[in-house]
Short mmCIF file of C-alpha atoms and ligand atoms in Angstrom, two decimals:
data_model
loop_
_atom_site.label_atom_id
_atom_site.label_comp_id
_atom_site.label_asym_id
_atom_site.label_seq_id
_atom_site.Cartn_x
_atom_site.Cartn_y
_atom_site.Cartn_z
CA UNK A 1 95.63 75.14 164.58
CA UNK A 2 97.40 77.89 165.34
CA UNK A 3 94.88 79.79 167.99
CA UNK A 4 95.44 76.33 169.34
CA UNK A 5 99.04 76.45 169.88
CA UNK A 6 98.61 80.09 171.24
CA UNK A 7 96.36 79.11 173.57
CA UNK A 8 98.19 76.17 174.98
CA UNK A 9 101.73 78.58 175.20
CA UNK A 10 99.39 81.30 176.86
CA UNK A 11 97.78 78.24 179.34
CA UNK A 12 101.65 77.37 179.77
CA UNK A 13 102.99 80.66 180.91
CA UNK A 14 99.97 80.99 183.11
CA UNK A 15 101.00 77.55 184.66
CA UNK A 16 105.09 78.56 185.05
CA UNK A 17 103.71 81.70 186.55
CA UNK A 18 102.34 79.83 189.00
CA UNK A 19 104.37 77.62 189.78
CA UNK A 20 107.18 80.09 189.67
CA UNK A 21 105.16 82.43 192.42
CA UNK A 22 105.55 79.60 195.15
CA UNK A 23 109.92 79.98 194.96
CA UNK A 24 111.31 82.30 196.99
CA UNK A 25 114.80 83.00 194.89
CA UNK A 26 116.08 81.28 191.63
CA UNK A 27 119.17 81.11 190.84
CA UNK A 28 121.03 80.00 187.71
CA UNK A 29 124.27 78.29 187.32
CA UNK A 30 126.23 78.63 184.06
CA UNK A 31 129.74 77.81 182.87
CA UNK A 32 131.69 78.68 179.40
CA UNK A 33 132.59 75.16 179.18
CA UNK A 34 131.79 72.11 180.05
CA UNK A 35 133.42 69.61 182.69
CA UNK A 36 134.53 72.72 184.54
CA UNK A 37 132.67 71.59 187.62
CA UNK A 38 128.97 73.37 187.21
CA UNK A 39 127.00 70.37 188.36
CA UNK A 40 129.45 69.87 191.44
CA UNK A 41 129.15 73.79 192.21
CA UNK A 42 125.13 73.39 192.42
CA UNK A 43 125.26 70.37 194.23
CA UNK A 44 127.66 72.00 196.73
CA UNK A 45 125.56 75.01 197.15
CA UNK A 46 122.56 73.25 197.17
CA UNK A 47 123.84 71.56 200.07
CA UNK A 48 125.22 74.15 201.89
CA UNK A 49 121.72 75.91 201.66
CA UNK A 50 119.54 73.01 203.07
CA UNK A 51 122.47 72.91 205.99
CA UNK A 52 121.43 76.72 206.57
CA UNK A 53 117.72 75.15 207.26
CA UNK A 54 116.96 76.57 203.51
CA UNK A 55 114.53 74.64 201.44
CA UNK A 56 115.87 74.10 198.43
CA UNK A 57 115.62 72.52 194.98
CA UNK A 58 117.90 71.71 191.72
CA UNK A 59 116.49 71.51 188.26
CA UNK A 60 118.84 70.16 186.30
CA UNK A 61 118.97 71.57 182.48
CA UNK A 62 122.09 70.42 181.62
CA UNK A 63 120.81 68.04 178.74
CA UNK A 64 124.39 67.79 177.38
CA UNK A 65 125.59 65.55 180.33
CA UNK A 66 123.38 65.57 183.07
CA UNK A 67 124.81 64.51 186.00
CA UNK A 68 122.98 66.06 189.18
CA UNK A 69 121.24 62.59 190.05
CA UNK A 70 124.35 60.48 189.84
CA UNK A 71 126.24 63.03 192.47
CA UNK A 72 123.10 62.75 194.70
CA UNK A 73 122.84 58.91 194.43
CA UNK A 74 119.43 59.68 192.85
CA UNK A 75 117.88 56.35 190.95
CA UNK A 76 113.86 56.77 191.19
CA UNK A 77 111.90 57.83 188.53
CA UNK A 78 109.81 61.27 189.17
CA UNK A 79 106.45 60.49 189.81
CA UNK A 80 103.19 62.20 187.57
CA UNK A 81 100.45 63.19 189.50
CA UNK A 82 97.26 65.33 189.02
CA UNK A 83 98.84 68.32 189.99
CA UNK A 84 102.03 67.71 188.16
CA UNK A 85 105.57 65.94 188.35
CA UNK A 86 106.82 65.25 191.56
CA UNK A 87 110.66 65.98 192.14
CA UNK A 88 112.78 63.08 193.90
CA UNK A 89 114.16 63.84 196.92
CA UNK A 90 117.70 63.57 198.08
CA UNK A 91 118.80 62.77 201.88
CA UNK A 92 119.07 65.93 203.41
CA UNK A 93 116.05 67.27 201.94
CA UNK A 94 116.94 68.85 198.30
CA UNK A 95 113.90 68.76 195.56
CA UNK A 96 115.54 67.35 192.25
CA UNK A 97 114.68 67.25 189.21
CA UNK A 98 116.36 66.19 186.12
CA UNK A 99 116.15 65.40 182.08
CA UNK A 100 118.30 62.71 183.06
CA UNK A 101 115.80 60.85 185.29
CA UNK A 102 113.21 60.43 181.89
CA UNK A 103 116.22 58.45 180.10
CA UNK A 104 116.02 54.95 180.12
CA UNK A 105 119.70 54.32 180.45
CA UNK A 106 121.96 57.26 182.16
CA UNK A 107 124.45 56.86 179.63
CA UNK A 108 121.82 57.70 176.69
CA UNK A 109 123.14 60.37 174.85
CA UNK A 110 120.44 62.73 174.32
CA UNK A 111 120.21 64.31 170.83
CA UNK A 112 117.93 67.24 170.65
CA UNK A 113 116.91 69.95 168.64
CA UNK A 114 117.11 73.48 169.67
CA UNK A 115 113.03 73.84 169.41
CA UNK A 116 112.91 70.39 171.20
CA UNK A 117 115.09 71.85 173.84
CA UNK A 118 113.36 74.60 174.69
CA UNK A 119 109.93 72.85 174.49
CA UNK A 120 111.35 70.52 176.88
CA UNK A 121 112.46 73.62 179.51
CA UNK A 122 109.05 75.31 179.17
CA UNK A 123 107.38 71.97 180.47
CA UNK A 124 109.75 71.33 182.88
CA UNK A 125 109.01 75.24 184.56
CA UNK A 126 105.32 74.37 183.91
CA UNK A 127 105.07 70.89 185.25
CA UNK A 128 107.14 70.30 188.32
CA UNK A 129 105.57 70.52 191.61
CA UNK A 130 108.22 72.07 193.46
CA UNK A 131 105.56 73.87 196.48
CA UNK A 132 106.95 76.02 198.38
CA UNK A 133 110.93 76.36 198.74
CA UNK A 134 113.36 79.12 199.47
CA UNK A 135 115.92 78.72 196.09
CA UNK A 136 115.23 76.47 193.02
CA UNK A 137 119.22 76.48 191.45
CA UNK A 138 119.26 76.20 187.77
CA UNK A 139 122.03 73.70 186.90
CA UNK A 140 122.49 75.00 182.92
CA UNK A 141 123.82 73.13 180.18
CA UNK A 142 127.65 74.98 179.46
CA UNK A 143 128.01 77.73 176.59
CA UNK A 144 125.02 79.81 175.25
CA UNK A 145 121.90 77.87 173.93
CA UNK A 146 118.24 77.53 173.77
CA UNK A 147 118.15 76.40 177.02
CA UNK A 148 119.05 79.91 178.76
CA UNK A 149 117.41 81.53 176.34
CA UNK A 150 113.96 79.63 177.09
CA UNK A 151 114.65 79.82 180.65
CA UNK A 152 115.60 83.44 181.16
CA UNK A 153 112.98 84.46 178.89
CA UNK A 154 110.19 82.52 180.75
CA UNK A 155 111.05 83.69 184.21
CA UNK A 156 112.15 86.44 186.30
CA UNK A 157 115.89 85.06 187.64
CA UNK A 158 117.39 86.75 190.60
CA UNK A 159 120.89 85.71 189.98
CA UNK A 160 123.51 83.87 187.71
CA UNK A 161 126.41 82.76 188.99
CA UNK A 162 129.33 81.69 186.43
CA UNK A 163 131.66 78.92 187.46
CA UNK A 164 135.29 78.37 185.95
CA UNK A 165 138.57 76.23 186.36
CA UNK A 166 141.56 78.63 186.52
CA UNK A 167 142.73 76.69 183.33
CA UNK A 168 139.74 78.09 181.41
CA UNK A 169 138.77 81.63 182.37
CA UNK A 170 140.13 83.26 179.77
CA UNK A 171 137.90 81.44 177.20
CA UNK A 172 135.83 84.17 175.22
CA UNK A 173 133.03 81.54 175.44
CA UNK A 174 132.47 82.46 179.58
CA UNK A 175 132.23 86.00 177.96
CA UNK A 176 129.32 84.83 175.85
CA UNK A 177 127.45 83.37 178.33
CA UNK A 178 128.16 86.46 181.17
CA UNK A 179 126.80 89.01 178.53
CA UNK A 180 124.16 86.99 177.45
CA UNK A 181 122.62 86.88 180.82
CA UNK A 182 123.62 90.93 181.21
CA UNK A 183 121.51 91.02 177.43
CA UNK A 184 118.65 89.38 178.83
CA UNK A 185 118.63 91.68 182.50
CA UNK A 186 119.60 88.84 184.66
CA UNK A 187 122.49 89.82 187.73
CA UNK A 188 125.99 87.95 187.16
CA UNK A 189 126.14 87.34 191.21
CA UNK A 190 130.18 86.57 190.68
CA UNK A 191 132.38 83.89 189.90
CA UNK A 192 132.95 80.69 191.34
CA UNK A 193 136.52 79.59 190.89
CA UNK A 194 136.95 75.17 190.61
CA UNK A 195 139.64 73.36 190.95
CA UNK A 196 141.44 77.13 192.10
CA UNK A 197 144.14 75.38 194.40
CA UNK A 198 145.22 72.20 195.93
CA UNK A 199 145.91 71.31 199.46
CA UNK A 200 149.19 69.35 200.29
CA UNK A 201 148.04 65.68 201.62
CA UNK A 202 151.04 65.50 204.06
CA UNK A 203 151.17 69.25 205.66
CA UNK A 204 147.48 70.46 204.46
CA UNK A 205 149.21 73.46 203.06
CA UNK A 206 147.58 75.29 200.46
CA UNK A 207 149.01 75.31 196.63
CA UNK A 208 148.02 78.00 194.65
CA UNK A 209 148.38 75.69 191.81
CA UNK A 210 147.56 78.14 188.96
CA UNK A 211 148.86 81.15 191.10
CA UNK A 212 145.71 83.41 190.52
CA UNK A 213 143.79 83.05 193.16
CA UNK A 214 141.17 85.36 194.95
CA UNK A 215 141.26 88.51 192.24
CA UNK A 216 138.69 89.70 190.21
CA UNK A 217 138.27 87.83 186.80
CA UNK A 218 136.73 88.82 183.61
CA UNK A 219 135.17 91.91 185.90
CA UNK A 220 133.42 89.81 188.15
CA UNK A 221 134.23 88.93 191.85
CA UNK A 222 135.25 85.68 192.90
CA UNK A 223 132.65 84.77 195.20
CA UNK A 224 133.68 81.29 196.17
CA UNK A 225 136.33 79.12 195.46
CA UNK A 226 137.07 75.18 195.42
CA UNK A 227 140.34 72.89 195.69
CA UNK A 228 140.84 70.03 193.79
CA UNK A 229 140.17 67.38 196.06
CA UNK A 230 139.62 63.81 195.33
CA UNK A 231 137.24 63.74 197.60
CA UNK A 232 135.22 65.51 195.76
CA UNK A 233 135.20 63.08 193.18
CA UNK A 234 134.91 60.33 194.74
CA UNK A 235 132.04 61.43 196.61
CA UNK A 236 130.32 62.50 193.41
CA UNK A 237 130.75 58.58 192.10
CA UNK A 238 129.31 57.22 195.57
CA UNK A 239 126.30 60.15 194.96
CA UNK A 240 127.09 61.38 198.19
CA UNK A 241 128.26 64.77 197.20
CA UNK A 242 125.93 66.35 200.40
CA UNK A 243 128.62 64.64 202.78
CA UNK A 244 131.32 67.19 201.40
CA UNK A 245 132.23 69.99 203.48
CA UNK A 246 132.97 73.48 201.99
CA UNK A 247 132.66 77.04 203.20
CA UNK A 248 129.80 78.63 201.53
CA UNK A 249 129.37 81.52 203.72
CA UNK A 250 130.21 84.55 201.58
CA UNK A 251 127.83 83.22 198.39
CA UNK A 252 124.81 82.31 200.91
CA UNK A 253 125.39 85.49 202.37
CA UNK A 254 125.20 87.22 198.87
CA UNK A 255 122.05 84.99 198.35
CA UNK A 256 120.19 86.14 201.00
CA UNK A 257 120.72 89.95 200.27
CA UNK A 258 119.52 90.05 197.35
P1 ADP B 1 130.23 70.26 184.54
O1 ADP B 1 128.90 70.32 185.22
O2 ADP B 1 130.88 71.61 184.46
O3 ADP B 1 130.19 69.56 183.23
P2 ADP B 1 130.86 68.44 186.70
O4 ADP B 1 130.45 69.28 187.86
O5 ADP B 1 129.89 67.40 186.24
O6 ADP B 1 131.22 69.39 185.46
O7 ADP B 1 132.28 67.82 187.03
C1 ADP B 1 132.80 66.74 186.26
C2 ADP B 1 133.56 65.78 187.16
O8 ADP B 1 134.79 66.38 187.56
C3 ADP B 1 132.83 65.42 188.47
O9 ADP B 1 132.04 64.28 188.34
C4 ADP B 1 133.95 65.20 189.45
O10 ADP B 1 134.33 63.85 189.46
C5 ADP B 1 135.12 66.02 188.89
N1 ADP B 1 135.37 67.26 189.66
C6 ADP B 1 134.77 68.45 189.50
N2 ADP B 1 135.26 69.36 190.38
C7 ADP B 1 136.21 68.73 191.10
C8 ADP B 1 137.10 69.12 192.17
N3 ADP B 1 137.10 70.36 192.65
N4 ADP B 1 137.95 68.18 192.66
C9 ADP B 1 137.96 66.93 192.15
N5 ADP B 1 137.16 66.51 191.19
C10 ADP B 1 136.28 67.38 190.64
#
């Protein structure tokens, strides 16, 4: 029974390995808390990229509330195959993937345990036919859990980026979740600052509505920053997030040196 089990985990790494070889960079995504605006960060990026030509894909690990698929208007079920699961793929291009899209109801909550969890992550890296693509962005549940743990421990990650609201950063939890990745040898790439300022509807003048912008935070640099824009949401409810126009530059920039 249990050469069994070895031999299936040993088949499995073999298989992530593989699978893993055909990406060009992989990026995670990680907040201290959730609601902060992780899953709109990745989709924003992720958008950004494929408008760079890029080929790109999201796996979505936030189990807690996934909500890449909704933001991408995203309603088909993945597709098995022999060689694996297929990804669904949004307008412009972008390979998804998501615990979300094996629920039979979006609004499931999903209760799992921490060995469940990882199980789950360790298929997902193993099974998904993503071919060949230039990033795979990791969209990861908030806080520290199994999930990073399975997932930086399976793979070789070439960046984490941690995203905050200004009303959070000084929450010891982003702490947690910065060193954790430092613990495990993965590169905090900077911080990603939602919701940082507001832009005046009548004059389009900025508001530095938490008056921090732009510094460095926690030790890390801010790499990109977002308003709060209704916009935003809206276009998140329509899943039509990859209509939403933001300047990217400095974090694809960052990407592509590494
Ligand atoms: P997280 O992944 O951190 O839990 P989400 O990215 O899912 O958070 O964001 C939650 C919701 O907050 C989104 O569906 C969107 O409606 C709203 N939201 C996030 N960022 C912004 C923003 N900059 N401006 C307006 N609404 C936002």
């Amino acid at each position: 029974m249990e050469s069994n089990l070895k031999e299936h985990l040993k088949v499995q790494k073999m298989n992530i390995d593989e699978r893993m070889s055909k990406i060009g960079k992989k990026i995670a995504i990680g907040s201290g808390k959730g609601g902060v605006g992780k899953s709109v960060v990745t989709s924003l990026l992720a958008s950004y990229l494929a408008k760079q030509g890029k080929k790109v894909g999201i796996l979505d690990l936030d189990i807690t509330g996934p909500s890449i698929p909704m933001m991408f208007g995203i309603g088909d079920k993945p597709i098995g195959g022999s060689s694996g699961i297929m990804p669904v793929v949004s307008d412009s291009g972008i390979k998804i993937m998501s615990m979300s899209l094996f629920l039979p109801n979006n609004e499931d909550a999903v209760i799992w345990r921490g060995l469940r969890i990882g199980g789950a992550v360790s298929q997902f890296l193993a099974d998904v036919v993503w071919e060949n693509i230039d990033y795979l962005l990791f969209d990861l549940p908030p806080g520290t859990s199994d999930v990073q743990l399975t997932l930086m421990q399976n793979i070789k990650l070439d960046g984490f980026i941690v995203v905050t609201s200004p009303q959070v950063l000084a929450a010891t939890i982003v702490k947690k979740a910065v060193s954790m990745a430092e613990e495990l040898n993965v590169k905090v790439l900077g911080l990603v600052e939602n919701m940082a300022y507001a832009s005046c509807p009548k004059c389009g003048k900025k508001m530095d509505v938490f008056g921090n912008g732009g510094k460095s935070k926690l030790g890390l640099s801010v790499i990109g920053s977002i308003p709060i824009d209704p916009e935003i949401s809206r276009l998140c409810d329509e899943g039509k997030i990859e209509n939403y126009e933001i300047d990217f530059e400095k974090i694809y920039q960052l990407l592509e040196n590494i």
